[in-house]
C-alpha atoms as a printed R data frame, in Angstrom:
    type eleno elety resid chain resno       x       y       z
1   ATOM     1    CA   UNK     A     1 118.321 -22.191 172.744
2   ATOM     2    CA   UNK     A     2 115.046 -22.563 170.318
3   ATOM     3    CA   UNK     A     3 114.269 -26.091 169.340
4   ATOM     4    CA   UNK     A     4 111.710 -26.939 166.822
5   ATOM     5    CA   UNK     A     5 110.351 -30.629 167.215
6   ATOM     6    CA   UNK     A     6 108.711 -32.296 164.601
7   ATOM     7    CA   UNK     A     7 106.474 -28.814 164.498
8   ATOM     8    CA   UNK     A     8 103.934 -29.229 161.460
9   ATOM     9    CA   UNK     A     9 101.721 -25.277 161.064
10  ATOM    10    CA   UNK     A    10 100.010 -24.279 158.507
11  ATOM    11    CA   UNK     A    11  96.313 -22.330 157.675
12  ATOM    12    CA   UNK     A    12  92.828 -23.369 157.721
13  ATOM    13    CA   UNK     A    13  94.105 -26.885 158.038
14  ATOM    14    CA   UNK     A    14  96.418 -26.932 155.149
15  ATOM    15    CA   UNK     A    15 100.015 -27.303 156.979
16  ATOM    16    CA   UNK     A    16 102.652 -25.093 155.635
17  ATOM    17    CA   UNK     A    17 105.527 -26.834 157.086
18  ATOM    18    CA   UNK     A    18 105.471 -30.022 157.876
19  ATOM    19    CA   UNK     A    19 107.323 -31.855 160.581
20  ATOM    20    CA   UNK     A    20 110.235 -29.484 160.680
21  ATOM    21    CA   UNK     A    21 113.070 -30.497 163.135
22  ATOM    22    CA   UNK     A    22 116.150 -28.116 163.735
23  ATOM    23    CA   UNK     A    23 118.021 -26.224 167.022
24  ATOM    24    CA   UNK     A    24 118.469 -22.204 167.122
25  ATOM    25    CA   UNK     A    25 121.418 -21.388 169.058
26  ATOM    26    CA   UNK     A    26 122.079 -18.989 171.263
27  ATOM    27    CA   UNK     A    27 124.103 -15.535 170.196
28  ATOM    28    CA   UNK     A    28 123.921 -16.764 166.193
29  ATOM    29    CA   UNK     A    29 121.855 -15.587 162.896
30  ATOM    30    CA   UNK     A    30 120.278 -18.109 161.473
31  ATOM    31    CA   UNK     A    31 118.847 -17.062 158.249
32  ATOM    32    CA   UNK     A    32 115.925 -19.168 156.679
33  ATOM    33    CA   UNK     A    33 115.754 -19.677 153.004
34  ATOM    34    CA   UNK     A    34 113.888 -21.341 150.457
35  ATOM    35    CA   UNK     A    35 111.400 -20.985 147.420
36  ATOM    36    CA   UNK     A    36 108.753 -18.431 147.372
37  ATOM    37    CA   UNK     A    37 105.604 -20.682 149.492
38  ATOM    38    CA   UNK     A    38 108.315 -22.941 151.106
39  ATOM    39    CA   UNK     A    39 106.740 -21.863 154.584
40  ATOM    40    CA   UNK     A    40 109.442 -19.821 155.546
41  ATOM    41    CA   UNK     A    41 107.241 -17.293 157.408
42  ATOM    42    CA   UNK     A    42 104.634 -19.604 158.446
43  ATOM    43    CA   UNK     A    43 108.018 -21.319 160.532
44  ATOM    44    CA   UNK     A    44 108.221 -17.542 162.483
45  ATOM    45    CA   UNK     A    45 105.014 -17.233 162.967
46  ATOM    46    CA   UNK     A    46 105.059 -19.820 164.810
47  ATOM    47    CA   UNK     A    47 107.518 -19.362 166.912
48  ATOM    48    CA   UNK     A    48 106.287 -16.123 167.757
49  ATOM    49    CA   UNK     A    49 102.545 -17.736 168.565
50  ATOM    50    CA   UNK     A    50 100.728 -15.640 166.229
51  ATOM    51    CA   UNK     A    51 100.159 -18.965 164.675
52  ATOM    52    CA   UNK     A    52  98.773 -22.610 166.321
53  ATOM    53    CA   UNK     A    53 100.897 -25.686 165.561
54  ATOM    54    CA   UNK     A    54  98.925 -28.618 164.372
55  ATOM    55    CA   UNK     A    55 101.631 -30.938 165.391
56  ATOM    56    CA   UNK     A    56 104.983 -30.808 167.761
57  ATOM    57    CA   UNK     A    57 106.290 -28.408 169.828
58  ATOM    58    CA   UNK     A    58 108.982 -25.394 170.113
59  ATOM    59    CA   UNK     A    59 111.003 -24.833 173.174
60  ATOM    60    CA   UNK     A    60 113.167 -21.600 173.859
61  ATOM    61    CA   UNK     A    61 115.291 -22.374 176.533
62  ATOM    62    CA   UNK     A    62 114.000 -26.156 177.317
63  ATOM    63    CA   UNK     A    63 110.369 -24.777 177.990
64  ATOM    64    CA   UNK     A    64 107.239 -24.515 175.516
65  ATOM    65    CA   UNK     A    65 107.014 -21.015 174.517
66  ATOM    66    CA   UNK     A    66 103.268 -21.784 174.580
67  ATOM    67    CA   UNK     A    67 103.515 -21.556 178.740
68  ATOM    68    CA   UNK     A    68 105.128 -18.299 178.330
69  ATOM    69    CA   UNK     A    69 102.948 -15.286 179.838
70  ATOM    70    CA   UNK     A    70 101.902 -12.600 176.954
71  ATOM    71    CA   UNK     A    71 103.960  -9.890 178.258
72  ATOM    72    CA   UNK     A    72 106.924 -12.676 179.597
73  ATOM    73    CA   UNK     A    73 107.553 -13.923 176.053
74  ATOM    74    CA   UNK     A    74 107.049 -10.469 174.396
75  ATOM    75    CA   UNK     A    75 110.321  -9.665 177.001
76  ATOM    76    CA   UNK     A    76 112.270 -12.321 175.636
77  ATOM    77    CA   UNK     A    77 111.496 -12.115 171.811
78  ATOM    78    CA   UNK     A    78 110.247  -9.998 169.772
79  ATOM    79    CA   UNK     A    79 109.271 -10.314 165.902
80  ATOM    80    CA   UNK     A    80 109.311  -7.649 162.617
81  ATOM    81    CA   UNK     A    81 106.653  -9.423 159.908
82  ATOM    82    CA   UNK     A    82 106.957  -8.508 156.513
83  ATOM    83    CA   UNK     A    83 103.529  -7.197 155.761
84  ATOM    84    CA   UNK     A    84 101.543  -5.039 158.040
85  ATOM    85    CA   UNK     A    85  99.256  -2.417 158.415
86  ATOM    86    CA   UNK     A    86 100.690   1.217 158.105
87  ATOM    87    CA   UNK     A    87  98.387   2.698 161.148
88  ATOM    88    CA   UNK     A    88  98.169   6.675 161.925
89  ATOM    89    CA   UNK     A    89 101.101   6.905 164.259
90  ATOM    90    CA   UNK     A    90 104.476   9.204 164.566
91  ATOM    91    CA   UNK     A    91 107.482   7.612 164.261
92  ATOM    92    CA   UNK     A    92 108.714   8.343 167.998
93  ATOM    93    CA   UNK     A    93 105.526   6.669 168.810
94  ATOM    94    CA   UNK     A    94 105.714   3.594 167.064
95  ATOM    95    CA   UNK     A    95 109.261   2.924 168.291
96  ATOM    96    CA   UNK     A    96 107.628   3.943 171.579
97  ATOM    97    CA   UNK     A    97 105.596   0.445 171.505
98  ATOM    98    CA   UNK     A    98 108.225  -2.114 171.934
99  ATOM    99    CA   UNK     A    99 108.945  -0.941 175.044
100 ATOM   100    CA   UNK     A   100 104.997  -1.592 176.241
101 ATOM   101    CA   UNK     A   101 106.309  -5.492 177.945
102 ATOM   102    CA   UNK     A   102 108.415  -3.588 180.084
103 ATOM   103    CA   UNK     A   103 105.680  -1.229 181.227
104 ATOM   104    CA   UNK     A   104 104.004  -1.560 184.504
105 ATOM   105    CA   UNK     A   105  99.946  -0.691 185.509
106 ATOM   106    CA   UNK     A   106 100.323   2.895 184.685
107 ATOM   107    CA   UNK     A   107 101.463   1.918 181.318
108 ATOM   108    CA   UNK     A   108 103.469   5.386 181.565
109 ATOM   109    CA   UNK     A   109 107.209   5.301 180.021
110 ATOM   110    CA   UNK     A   110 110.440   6.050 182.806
111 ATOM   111    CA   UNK     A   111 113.238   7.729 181.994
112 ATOM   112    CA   UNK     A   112 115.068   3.940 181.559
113 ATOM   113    CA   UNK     A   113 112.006   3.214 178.784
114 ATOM   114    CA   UNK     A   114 112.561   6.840 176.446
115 ATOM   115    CA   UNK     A   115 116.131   6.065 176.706
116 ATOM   116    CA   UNK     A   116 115.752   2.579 175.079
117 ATOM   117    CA   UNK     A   117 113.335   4.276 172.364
118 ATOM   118    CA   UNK     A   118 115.897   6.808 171.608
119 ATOM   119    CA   UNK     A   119 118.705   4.381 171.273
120 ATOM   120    CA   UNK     A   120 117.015   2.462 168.743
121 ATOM   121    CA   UNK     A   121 116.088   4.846 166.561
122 ATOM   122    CA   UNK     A   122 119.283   6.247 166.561
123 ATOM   123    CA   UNK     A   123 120.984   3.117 166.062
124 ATOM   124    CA   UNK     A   124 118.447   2.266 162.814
125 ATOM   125    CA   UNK     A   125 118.912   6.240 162.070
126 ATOM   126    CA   UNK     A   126 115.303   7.322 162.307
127 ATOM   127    CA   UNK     A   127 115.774   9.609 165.297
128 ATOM   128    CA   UNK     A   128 114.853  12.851 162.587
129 ATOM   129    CA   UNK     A   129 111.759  11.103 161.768
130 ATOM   130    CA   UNK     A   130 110.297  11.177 165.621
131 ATOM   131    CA   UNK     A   131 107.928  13.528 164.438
132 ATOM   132    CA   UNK     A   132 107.035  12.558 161.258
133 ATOM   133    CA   UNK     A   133 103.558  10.208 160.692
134 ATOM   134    CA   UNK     A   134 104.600   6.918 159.462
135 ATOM   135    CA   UNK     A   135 102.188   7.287 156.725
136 ATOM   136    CA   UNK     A   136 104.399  10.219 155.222
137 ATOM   137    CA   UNK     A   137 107.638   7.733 154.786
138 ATOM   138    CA   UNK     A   138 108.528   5.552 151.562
139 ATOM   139    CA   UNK     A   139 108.106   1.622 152.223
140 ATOM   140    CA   UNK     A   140 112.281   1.321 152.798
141 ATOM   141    CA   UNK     A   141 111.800   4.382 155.761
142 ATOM   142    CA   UNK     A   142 108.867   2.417 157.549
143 ATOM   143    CA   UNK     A   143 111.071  -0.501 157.381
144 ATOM   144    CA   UNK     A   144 113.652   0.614 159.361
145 ATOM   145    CA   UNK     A   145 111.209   2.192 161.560
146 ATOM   146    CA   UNK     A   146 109.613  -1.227 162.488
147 ATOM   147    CA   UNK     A   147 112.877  -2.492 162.984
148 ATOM   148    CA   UNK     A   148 113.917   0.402 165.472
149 ATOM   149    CA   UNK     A   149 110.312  -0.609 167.066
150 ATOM   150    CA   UNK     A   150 112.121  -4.468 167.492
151 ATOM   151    CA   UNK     A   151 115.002  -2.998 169.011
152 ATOM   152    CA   UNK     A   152 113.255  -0.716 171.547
153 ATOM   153    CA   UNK     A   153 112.011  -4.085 172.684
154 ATOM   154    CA   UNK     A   154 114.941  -5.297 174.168
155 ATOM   155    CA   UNK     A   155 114.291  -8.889 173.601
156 ATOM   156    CA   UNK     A   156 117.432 -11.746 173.679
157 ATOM   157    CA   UNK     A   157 115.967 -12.881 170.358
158 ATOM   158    CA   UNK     A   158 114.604 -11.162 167.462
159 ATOM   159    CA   UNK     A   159 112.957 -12.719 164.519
160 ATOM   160    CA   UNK     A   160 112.660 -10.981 160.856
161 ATOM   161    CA   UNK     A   161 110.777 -11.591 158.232
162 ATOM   162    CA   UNK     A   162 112.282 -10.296 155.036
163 ATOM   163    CA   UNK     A   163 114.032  -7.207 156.998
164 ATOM   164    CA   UNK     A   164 115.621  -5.768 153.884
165 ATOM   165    CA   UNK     A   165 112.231  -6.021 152.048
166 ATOM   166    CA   UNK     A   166 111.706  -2.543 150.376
167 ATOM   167    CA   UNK     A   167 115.158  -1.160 150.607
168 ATOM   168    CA   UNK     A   168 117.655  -0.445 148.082
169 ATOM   169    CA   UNK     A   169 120.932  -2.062 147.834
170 ATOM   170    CA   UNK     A   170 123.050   0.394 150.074
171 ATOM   171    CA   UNK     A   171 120.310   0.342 152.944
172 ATOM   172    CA   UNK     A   172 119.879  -3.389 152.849
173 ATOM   173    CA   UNK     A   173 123.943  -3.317 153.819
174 ATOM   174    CA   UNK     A   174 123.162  -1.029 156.289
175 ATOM   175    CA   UNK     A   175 120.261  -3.082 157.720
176 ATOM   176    CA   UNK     A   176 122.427  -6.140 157.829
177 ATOM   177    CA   UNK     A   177 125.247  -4.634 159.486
178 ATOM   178    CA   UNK     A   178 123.392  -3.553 161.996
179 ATOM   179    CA   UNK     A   179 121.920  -6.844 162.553
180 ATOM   180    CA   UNK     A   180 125.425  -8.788 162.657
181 ATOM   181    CA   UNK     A   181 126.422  -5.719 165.017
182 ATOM   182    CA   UNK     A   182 122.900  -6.737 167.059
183 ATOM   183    CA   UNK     A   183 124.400 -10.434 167.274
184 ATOM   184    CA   UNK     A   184 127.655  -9.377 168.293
185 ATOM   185    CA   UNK     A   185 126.255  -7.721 171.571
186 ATOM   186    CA   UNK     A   186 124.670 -11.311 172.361
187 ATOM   187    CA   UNK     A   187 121.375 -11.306 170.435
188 ATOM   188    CA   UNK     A   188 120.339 -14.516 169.135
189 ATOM   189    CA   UNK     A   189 118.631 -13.758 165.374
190 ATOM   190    CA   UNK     A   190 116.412 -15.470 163.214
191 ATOM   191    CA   UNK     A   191 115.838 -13.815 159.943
192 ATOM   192    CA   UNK     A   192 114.503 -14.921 156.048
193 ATOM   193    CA   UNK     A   193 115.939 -13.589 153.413
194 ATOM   194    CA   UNK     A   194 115.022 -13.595 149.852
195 ATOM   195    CA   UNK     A   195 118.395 -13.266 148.693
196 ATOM   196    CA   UNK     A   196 120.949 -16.312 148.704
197 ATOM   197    CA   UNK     A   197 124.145 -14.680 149.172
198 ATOM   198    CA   UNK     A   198 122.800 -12.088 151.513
199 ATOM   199    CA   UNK     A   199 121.775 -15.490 153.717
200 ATOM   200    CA   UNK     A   200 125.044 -17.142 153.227
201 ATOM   201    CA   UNK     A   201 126.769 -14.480 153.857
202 ATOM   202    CA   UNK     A   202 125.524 -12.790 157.208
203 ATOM   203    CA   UNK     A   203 124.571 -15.705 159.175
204 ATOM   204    CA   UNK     A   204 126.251 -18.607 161.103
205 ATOM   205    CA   UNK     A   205 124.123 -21.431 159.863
206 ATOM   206    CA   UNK     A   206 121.335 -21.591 157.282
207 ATOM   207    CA   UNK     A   207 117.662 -23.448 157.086
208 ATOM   208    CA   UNK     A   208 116.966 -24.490 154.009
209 ATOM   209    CA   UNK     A   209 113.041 -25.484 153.231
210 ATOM   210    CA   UNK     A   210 111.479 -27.016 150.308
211 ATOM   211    CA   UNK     A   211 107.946 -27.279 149.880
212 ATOM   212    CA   UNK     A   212 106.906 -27.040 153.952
213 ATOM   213    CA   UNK     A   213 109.615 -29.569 154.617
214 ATOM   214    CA   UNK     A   214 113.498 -28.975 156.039
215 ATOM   215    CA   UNK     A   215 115.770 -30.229 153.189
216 ATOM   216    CA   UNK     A   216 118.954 -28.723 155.724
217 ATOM   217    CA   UNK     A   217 120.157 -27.000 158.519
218 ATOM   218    CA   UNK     A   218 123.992 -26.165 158.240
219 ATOM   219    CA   UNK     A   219 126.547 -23.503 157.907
220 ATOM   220    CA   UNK     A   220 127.370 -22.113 154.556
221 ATOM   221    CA   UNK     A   221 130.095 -24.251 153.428
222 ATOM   222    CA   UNK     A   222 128.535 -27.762 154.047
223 ATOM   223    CA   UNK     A   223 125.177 -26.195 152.473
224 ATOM   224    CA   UNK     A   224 127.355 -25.464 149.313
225 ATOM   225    CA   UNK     A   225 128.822 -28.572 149.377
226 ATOM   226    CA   UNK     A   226 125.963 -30.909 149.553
227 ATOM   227    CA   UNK     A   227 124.617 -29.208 146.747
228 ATOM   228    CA   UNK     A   228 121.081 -28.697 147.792
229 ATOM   229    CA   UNK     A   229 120.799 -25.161 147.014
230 ATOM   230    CA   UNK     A   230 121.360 -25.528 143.488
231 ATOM   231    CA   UNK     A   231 118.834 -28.089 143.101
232 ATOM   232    CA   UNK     A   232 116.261 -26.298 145.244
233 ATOM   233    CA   UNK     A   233 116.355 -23.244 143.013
234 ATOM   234    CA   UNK     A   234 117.726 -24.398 139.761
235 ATOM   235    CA   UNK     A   235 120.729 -22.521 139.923
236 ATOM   236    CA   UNK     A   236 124.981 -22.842 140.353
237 ATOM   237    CA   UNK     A   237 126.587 -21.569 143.302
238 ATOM   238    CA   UNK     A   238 129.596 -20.011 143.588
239 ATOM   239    CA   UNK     A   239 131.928 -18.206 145.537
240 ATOM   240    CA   UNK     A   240 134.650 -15.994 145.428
241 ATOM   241    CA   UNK     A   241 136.731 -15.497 149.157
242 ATOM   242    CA   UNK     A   242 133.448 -14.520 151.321
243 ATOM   243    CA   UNK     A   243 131.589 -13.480 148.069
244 ATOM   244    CA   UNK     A   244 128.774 -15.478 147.042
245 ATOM   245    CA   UNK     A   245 127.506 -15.852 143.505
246 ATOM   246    CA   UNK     A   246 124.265 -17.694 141.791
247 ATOM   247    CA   UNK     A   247 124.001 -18.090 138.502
248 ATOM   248    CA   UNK     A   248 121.150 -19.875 135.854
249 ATOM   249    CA   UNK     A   249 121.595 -23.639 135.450
């Protein structure tokens, strides 16, 4: 479905990744690892154009997403960054901005719009917050908030950076599970995660970068068994039925 080709990004003419090569497909998580200024986020950016490739291309469904239309695209993905600016808004009304590519001229909500607003933030479990100014919540509330916003958007594909960033251990389950429950419905996911079994664990196949560059694309078995990850990070995997384990070298 998304196919990065030889795509080389990066900032102020310093790439970040560097001729990275590897297929999304459709209705799976992929989950994007690797050390802290790997380019892991610089890889979403880019597919979500808020960032210029210096070199290749990335098609989502055999066409450069660069010919997409603003508001087409924002239909068909949408994207939850890790760090953003916390801006004087009520929840309801944040939420209420994914659903602005579906809008027409009057930029006025329909009944079909609130309804998709509603949904998601009762299926991220914000809906008592609707009120509230997004200013007021902890860093773990606004996340979920921001992903209820990514939901509202109704896209095929949604990309997230870090999406458990900020939450404790129970709501990062939570947040996961509602992303594999996303995927079963059909939506195609792209997500990094700091943590390694978290990655393993929750998605279909795994992107592993090292220093800009894609060391391996695969599902969690072969990654293990090529051995990769250990030597990436300098630690011993390990696993225990479905139960992943890392442990100092």
């Amino acid at each position: 479905m998304i196919e990065f080709c030889h795509v080389t990004a990066g900032y102020g003419g310093v790439p970040a990744v560097r001729d990275v090569s590897l297929h999304i497909p459709r209705g799976k998580i992929t989950a994007v690892i690797g050390p802290n200024g790997c380019g892991k986020t610089t890889l979403l950016r880019a597919a979500v154009r808020q960032l210029p490739l210096s070199g290749g291309e990335i098609l989502m469904d055999g066409r450069s997403v660069s010919d997409y239309g603003r508001k087409e695209f924002a239909r068909a993905a949408s994207f939850m960054p890790q760090v953003r600016t916390v801006p004087s808004i009520t929840v309801g009304g944040l939420v209420a901005h994914g659903r602005f590519p579906h809008l027409g001229l009057s930029r006025q909500l329909r009944q079909a719009d609130r309804a998709a607003v509603e949904r998601a933030m009762e299926e991220t479990g914000v809906s008592a917050w609707a009120g509230r100014d997004l200013r007021e919540l902890s860093g773990g509330e606004r996340q979920r908030v921001y992903l209820a916003m990514a939901l509202a958007q109704e896209t095929e594909v949604i990309f997230l950076d870090e999406p458990t960033t900020y939450l404790d251990l129970g709501r990062q389950f939570e947040v996961l599970g509602l992303i594999r429950t996303l995927n079963s419905r059909g939506k195609t996911i792209v997500m990094v995660l700091h943590d390694l079994a978290q990655a393993l664990g929750y998605s279909h196949q795994t992107v592993l970068l090292e220093q800009g560059r894609l060391v391996l694309c695969a599902g969690a078995e072969t990654l293990y068994e090529s051995g990769e990850i250990d030597r990436v990070f300098g630690v011993r995997a390990c696993r225990a039925g479905e139960t992943w384990y890392f442990t100092p070298r």
